[in-house]
Short mmCIF file of C-alpha atoms in Angstrom, two decimals:
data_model
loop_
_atom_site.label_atom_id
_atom_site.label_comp_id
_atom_site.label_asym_id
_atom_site.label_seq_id
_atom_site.Cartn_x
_atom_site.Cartn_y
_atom_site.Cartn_z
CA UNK A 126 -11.05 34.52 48.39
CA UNK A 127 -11.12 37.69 46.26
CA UNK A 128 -7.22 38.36 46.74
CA UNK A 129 -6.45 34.51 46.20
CA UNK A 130 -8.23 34.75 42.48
CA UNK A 131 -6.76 37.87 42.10
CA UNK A 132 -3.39 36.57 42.71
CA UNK A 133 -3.69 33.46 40.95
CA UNK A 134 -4.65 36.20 37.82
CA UNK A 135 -1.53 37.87 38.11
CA UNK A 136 0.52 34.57 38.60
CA UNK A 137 -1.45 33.25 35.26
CA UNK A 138 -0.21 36.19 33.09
CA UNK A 139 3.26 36.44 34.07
CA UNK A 140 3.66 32.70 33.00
CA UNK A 141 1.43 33.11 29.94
CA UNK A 142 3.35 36.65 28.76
CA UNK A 143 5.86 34.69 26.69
CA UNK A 144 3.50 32.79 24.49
CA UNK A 145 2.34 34.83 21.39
CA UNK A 146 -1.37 36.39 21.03
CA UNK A 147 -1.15 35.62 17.34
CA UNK A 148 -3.32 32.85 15.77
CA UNK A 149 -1.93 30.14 14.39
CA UNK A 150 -2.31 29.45 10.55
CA UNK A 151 -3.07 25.62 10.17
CA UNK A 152 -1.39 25.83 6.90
CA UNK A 153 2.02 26.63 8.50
CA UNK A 154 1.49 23.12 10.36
CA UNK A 155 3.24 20.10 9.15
CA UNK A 156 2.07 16.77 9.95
CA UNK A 157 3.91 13.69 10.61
CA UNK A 158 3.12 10.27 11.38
CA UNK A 159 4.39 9.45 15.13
CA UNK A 160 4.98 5.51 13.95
CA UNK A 161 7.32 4.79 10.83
CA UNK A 162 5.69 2.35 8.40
CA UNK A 163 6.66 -1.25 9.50
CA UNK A 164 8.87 -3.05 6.29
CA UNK A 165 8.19 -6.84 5.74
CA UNK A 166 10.78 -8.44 7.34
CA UNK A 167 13.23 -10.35 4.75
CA UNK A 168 12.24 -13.29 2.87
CA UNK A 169 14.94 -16.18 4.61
CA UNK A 170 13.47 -19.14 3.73
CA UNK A 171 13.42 -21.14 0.75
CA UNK A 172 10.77 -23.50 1.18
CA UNK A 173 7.25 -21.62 0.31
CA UNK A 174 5.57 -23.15 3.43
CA UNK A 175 7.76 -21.47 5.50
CA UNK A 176 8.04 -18.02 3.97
CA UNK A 177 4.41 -18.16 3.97
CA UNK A 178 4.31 -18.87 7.60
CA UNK A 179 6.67 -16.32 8.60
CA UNK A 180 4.79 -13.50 6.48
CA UNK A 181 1.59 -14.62 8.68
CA UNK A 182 3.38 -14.11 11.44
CA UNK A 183 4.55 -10.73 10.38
CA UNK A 184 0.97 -9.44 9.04
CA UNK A 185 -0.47 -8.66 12.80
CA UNK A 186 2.03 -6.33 13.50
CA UNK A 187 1.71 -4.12 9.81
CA UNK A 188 -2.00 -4.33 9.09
CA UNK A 189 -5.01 -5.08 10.67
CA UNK A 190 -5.19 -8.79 10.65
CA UNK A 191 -9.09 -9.22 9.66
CA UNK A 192 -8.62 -6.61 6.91
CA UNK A 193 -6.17 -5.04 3.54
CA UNK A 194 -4.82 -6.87 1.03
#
């Protein structure tokens, strides 16, 4: 058991030797959303019933549907 941990030691730091002992600074760390922001989709209808229902169908998918504006 004693040479199998020892090799698995010696197989951990040859594939760990490339990766850098220095800290990282979180300030150097940029962070980015993973999702782009959903647009409205365009308004295609003329009759206000209908852009209305269209925007209600498009609201699930943006925002949380129970809360926002």
């Amino acid at each position: 058991m004693t040479v199998r941990l020892d090799e698995t030691k010696v197989a951990r730091e040859v594939d760990t030797a490339h990766i850098s002992p220095e800290p990282v600074d979180p300030g150097d760390v940029v962070a980015v959303s993973l999702t782009p922001p959903l647009q409205p989709p365009p308004n295609l209808y003329t009759s206000p019933v209908a852009a209305l229902l269209q925007r209600a169908h498009h609201r699930p998918t943006t925002e949380d549907w129970c809360n926002g504006p």
